[in-house]
Short mmCIF file of C-alpha atoms and ligand atoms in Angstrom, two decimals:
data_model
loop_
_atom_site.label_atom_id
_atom_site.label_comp_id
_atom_site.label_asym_id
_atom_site.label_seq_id
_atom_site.Cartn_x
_atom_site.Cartn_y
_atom_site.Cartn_z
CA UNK A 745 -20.46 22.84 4.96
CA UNK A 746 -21.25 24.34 8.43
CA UNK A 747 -18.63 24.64 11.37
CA UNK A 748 -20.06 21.77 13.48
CA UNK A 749 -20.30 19.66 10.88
CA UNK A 750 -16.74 20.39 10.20
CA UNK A 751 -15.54 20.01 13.85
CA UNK A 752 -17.37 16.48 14.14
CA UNK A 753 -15.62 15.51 10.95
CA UNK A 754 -12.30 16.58 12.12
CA UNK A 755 -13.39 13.80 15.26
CA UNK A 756 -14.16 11.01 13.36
CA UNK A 757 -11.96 11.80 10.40
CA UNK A 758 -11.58 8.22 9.18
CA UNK A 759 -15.40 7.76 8.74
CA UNK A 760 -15.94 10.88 6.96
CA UNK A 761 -19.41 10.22 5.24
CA UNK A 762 -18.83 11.00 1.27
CA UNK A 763 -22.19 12.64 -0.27
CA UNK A 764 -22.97 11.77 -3.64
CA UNK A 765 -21.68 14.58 -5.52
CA UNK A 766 -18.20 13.33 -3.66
CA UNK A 767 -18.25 9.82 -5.84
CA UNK A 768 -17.91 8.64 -8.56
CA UNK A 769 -20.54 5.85 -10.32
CA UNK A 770 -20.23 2.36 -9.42
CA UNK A 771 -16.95 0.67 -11.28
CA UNK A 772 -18.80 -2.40 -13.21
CA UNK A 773 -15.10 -4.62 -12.74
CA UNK A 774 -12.43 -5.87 -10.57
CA UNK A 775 -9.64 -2.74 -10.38
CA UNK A 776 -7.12 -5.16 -10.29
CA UNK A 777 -8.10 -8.11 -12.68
CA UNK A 778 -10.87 -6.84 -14.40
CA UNK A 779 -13.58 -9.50 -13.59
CA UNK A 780 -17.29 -8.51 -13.08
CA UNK A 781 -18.69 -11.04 -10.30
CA UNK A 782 -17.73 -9.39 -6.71
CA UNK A 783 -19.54 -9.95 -3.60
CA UNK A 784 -20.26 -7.61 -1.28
CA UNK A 785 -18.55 -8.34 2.30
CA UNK A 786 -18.52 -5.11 4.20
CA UNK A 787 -20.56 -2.24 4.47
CA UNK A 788 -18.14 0.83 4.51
CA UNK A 789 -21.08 3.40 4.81
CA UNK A 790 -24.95 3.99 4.55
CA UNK A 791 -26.74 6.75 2.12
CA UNK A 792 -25.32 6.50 -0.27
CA UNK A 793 -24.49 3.16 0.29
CA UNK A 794 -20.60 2.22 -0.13
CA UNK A 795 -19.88 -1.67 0.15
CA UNK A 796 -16.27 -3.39 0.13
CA UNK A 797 -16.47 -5.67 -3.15
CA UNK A 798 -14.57 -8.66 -3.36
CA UNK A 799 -13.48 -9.79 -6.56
CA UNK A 800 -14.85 -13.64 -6.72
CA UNK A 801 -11.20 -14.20 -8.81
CA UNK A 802 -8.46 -12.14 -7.52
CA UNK A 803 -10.10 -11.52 -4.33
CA UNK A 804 -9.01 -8.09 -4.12
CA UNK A 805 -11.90 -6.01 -2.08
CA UNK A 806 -12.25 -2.42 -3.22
CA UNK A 807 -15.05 0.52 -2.43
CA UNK A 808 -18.04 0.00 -4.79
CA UNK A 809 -18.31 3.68 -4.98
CA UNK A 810 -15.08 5.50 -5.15
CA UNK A 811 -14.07 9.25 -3.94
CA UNK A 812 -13.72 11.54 -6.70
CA UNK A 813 -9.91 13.10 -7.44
CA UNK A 814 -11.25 16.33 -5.83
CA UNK A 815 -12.35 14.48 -2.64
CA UNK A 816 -9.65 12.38 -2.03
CA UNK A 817 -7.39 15.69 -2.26
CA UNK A 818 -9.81 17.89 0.36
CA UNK A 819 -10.00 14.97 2.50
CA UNK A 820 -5.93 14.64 2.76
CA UNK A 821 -5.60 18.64 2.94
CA UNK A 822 -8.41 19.10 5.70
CA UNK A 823 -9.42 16.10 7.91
CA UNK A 824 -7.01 13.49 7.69
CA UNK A 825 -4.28 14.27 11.05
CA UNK A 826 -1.24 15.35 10.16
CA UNK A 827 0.37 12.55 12.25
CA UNK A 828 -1.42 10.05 10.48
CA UNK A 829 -0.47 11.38 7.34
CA UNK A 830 2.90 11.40 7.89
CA UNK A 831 2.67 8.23 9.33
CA UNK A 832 0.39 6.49 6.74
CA UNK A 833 1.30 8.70 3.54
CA UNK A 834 4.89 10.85 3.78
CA UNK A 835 6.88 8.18 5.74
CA UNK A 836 5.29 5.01 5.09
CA UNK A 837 7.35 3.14 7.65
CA UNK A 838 8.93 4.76 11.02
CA UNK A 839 11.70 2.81 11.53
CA UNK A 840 13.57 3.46 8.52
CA UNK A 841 16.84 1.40 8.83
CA UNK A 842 15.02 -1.62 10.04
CA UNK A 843 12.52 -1.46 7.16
CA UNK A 844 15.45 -0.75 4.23
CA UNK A 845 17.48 -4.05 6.21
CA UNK A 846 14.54 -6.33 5.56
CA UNK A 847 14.23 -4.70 1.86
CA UNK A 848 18.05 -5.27 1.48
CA UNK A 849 17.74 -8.77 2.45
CA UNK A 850 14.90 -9.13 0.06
CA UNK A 851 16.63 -7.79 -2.84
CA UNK A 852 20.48 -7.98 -2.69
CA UNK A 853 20.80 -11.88 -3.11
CA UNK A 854 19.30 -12.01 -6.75
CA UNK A 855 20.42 -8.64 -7.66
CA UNK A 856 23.12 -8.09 -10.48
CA UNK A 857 25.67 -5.14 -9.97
CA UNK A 858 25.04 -2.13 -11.54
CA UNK A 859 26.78 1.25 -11.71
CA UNK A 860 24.13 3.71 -11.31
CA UNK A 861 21.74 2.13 -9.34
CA UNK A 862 17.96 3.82 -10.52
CA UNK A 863 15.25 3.42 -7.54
CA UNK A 864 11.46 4.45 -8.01
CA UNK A 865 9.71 4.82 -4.44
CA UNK A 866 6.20 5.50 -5.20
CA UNK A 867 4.64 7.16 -2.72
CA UNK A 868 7.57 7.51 -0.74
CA UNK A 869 7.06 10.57 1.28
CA UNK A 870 10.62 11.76 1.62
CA UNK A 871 12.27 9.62 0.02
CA UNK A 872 14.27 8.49 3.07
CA UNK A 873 13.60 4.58 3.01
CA UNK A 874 15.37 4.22 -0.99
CA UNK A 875 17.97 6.60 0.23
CA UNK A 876 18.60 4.15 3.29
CA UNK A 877 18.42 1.11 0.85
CA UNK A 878 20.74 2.49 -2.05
CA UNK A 879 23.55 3.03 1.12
CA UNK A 880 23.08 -0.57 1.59
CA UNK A 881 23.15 -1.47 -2.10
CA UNK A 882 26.53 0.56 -2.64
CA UNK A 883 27.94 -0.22 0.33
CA UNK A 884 27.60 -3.88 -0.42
CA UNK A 885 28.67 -3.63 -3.96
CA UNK A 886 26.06 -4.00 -5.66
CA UNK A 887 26.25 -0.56 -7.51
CA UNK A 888 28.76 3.06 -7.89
CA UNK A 889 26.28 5.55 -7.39
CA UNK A 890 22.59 5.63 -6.93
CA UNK A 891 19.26 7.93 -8.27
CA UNK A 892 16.07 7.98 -6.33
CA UNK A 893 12.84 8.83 -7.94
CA UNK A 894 10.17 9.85 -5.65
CA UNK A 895 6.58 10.07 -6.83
CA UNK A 896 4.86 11.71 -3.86
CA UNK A 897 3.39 15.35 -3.72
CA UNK A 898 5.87 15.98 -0.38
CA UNK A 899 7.73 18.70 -0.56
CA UNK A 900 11.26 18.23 1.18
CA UNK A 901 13.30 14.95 0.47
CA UNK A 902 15.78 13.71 2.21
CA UNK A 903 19.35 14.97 1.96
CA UNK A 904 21.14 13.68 -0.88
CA UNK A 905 24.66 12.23 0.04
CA UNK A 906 27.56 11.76 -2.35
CA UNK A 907 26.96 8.79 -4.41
CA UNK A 908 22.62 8.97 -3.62
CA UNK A 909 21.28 12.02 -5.77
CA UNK A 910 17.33 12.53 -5.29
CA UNK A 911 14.29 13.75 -7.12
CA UNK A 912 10.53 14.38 -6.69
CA UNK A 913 7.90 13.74 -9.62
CA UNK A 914 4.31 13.94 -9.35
CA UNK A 915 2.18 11.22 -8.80
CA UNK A 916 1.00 10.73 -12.61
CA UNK A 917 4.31 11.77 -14.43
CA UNK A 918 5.18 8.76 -17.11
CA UNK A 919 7.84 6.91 -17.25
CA UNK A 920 9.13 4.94 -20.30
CA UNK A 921 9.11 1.41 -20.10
CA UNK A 922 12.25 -0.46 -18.49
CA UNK A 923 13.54 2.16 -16.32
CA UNK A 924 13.99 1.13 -12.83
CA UNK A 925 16.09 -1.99 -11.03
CA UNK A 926 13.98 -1.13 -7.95
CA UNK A 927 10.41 -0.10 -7.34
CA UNK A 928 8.83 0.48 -3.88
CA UNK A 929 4.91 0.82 -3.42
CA UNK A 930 4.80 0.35 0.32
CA UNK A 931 1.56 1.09 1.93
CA UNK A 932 0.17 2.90 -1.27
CA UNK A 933 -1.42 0.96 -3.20
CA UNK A 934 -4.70 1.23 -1.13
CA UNK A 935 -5.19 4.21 -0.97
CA UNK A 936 -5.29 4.89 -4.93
CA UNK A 937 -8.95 4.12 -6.73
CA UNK A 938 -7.09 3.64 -10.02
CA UNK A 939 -4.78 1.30 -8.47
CA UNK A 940 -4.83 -1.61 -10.54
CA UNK A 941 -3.97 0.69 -13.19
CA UNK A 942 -1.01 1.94 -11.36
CA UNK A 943 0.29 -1.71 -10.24
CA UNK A 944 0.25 -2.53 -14.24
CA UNK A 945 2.44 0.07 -15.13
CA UNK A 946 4.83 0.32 -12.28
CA UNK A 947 5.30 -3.18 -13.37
CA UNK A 948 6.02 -2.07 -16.79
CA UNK A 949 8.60 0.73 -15.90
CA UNK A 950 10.46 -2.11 -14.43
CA UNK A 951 13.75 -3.16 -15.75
CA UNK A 952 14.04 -7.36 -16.91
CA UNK A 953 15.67 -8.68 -13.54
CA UNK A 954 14.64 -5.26 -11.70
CA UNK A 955 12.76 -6.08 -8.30
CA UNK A 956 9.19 -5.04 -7.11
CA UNK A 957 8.59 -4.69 -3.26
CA UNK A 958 4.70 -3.87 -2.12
CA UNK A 959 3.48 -4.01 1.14
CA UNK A 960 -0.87 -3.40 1.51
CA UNK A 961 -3.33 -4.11 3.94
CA UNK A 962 -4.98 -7.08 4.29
CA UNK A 963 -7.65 -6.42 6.90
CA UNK A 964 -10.73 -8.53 5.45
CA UNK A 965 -10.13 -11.40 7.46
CA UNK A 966 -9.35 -9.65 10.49
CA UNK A 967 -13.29 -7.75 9.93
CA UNK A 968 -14.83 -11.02 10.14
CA UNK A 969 -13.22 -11.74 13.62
CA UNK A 970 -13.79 -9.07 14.77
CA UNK A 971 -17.91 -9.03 13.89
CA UNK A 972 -17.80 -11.99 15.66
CA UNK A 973 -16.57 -10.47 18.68
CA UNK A 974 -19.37 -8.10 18.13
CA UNK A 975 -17.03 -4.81 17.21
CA UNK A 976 -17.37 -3.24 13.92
CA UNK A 977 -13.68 -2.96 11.61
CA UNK A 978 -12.45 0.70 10.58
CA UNK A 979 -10.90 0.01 7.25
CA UNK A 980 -9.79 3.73 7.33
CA UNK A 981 -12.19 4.67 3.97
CA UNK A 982 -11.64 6.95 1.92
CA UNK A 983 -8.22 7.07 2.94
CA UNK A 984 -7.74 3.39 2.44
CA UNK A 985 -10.13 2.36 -1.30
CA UNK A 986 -8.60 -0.97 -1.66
CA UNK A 987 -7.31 -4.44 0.72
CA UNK A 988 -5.76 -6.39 -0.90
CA UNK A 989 -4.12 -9.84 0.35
CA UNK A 990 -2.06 -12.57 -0.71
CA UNK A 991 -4.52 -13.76 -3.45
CA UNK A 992 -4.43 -10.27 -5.43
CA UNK A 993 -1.08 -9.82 -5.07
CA UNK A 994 -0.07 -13.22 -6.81
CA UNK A 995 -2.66 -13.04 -9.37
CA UNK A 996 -1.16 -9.98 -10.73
CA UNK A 997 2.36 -10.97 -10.43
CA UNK A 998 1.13 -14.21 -12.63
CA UNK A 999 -1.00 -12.24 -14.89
CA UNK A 1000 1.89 -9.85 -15.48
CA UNK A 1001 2.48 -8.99 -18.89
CA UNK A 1002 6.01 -8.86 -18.64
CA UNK A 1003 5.85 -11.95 -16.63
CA UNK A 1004 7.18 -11.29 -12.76
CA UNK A 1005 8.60 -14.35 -10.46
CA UNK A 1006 7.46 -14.59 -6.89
CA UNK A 1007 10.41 -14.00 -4.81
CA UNK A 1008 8.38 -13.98 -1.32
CA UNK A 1009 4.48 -13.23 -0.87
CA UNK A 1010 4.27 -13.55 3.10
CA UNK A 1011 2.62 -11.18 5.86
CA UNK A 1012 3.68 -7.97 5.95
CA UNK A 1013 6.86 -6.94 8.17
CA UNK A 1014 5.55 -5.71 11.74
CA UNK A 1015 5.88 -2.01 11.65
CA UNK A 1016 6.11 -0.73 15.26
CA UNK A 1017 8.67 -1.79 17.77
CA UNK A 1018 8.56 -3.09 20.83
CA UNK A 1019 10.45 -0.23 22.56
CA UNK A 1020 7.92 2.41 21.19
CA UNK A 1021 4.89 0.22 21.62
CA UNK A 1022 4.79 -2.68 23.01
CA UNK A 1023 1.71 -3.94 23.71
CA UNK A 1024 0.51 -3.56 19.85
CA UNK A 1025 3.65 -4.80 18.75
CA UNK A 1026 3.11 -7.98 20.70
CA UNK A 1027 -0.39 -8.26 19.36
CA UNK A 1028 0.98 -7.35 15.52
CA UNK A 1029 3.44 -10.37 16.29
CA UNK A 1030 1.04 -12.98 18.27
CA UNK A 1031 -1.53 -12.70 15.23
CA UNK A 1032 0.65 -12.96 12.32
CA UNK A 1033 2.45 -15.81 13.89
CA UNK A 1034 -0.01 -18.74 13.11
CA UNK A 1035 0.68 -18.07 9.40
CA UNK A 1036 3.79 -19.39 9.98
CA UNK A 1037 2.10 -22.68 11.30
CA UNK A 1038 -0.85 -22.70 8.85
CA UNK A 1039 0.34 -20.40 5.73
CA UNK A 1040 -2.72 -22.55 3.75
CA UNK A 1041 -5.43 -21.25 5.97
CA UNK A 1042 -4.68 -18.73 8.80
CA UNK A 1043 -5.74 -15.08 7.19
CA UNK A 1044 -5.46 -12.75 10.35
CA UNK A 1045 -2.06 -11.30 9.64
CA UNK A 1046 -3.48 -7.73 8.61
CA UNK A 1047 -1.11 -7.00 5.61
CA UNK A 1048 0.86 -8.61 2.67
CA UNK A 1049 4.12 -7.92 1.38
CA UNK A 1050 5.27 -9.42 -1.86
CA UNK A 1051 8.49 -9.01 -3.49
CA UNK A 1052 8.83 -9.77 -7.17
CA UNK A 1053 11.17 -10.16 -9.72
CA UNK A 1054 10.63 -9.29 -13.31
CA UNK A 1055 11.78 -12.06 -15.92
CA UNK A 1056 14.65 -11.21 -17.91
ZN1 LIG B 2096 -10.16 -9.25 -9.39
#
């Protein structure tokens, strides 16, 4: 790879172009339900041609031609910005008290006491947003002591306090099945190719009554305004493989094996404040805000959050 080539790339990291040796053939089903009819609905790059696919029956829209392991991994180590990766990858969400709050409030109504509570936050970066949620668990009695699990190739955690002790896995590592009261995939999901495999079994490393937050882009939608004011969408490939919207997300939760509940499935918590940015705070706020109005039809909310509860 020449120098120039590199530098441009560096520029335009998010539209990397993938060569052929970079992908991997053409996945014949739905990653997340397994269907063959998709349709494509966005061209994510020419030669060789990568299209988004949407799945006629889940509706999740993946790459047709996914980034090999080894390119996803060069691509994280050498173009993607460090402040993007820390903002997109290692922390998923700045504002960590806020974002633990609205998980609390989520979770701690239908959750049964436990002593030692176990949380799995995959993907997690440093593990800070469990650590902030298990203070909230213990503090409002809902367990003694806590254990965080963080599946994330980051190498410093968060600092454990007494009754919160922390640990790293790999992404990958197995789990048996019933293991965690708490799993977080928050802005994750998308970026795995294999991630309908991954939903399945975080899913199944679940405890009965254990609760299942996910939060994912849903940009679709907002792509089809947006050609028709002329502008073409970034959808951030390779870094982001999959969007995935409310459909998806309750088709798995009611094709769940183990069978999951639907505790909320609603647009995704805004993520930036108004004090830090205001002006695309606003605009996060003014275009999820019609949902509200017109949850059957409006789609421009830009991400989904679902919360689910696995039956006991
Ligand atoms: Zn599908």
């Amino acid at each position: 790879m020449s120098g120039a080539k590199n530098i441009s790339q560096k520029v335009n990291h998010f539209r990397l172009k993938l060569d052929e040796d970079e992908l991997l053939p053409e996945n014949k089903t739905c990653f997340f339900c397994g269907h063959t009819e998709r349709n494509p609905v966005f061209v994510l790059q020419d030669k060789p041609l990568i299209r988004l696919l949407e799945c006629t029956r889940c509706r999740a829209a993946s790459a047709s031609r996914m980034p090999r392991e080894e390119t996803l991994a060069r691509y994280y180590r050498d173009y993607y910005p460090k402040d993007e990766t820390k903002k997109n990858i290692r922390v998923t969400f700045k504002q960590v008290g806020r974002f633990s709050n609205h998980l609390y409030k989520l979770i701690a109504p239908g959750f049964s006491q436990v002593e030692n509570l176990q949380i799995l936050d995959y993907g997690g970066g440093d593990g800070s947003v469990a650590a902030s949620l298990a203070g909230k668990m213990i503090a409002g009695g809902l367990a003694k002591n806590a254990t965080i699990t963080v599946v994330d190739y980051v190498e410093e955690l968060t600092a454990a306090t007494g009754s919160i002790s922390l640990k790293r896995v790999d992404p990958g590592t197995p789990f048996p099945e019933n293991t965690f009261h708490i799993i977080i995939a928050s802005a994750i999901i998308e970026h795995i190719p294999e991630g309908g495999d991954v939903v399945r079994s975080l899913f199944s490393i679940l405890k009965p009554g254990g609760f299942f937050y996910a939060r994912t882009p849903w940009a679709l939608p907002m792509a089809g305004f947006s050609r028709l004011l002329g502008k073409k969408w970034n959808f951030f490939f390779p870094a982001h493989v999959h969007d995935l919207g409310k459909t998806c997300w309750e088709y798995s939760a009611k094709n769940a094996a183990a069978g999951m509940t639907i505790i909320r499935s609603k647009p995704s918590i805004v993520e930036s404040s108004f004090k830090t940015r205001f002006l695309v705070t606003t605009a996060a706020y003014l275009f999820k805000a019609p949902w509200y109005l017109f949850p059957g039809t409006y789609k421009l909310v830009g991400g989904w959050e679902i919360v689910l509860r696995k039956n006991t």
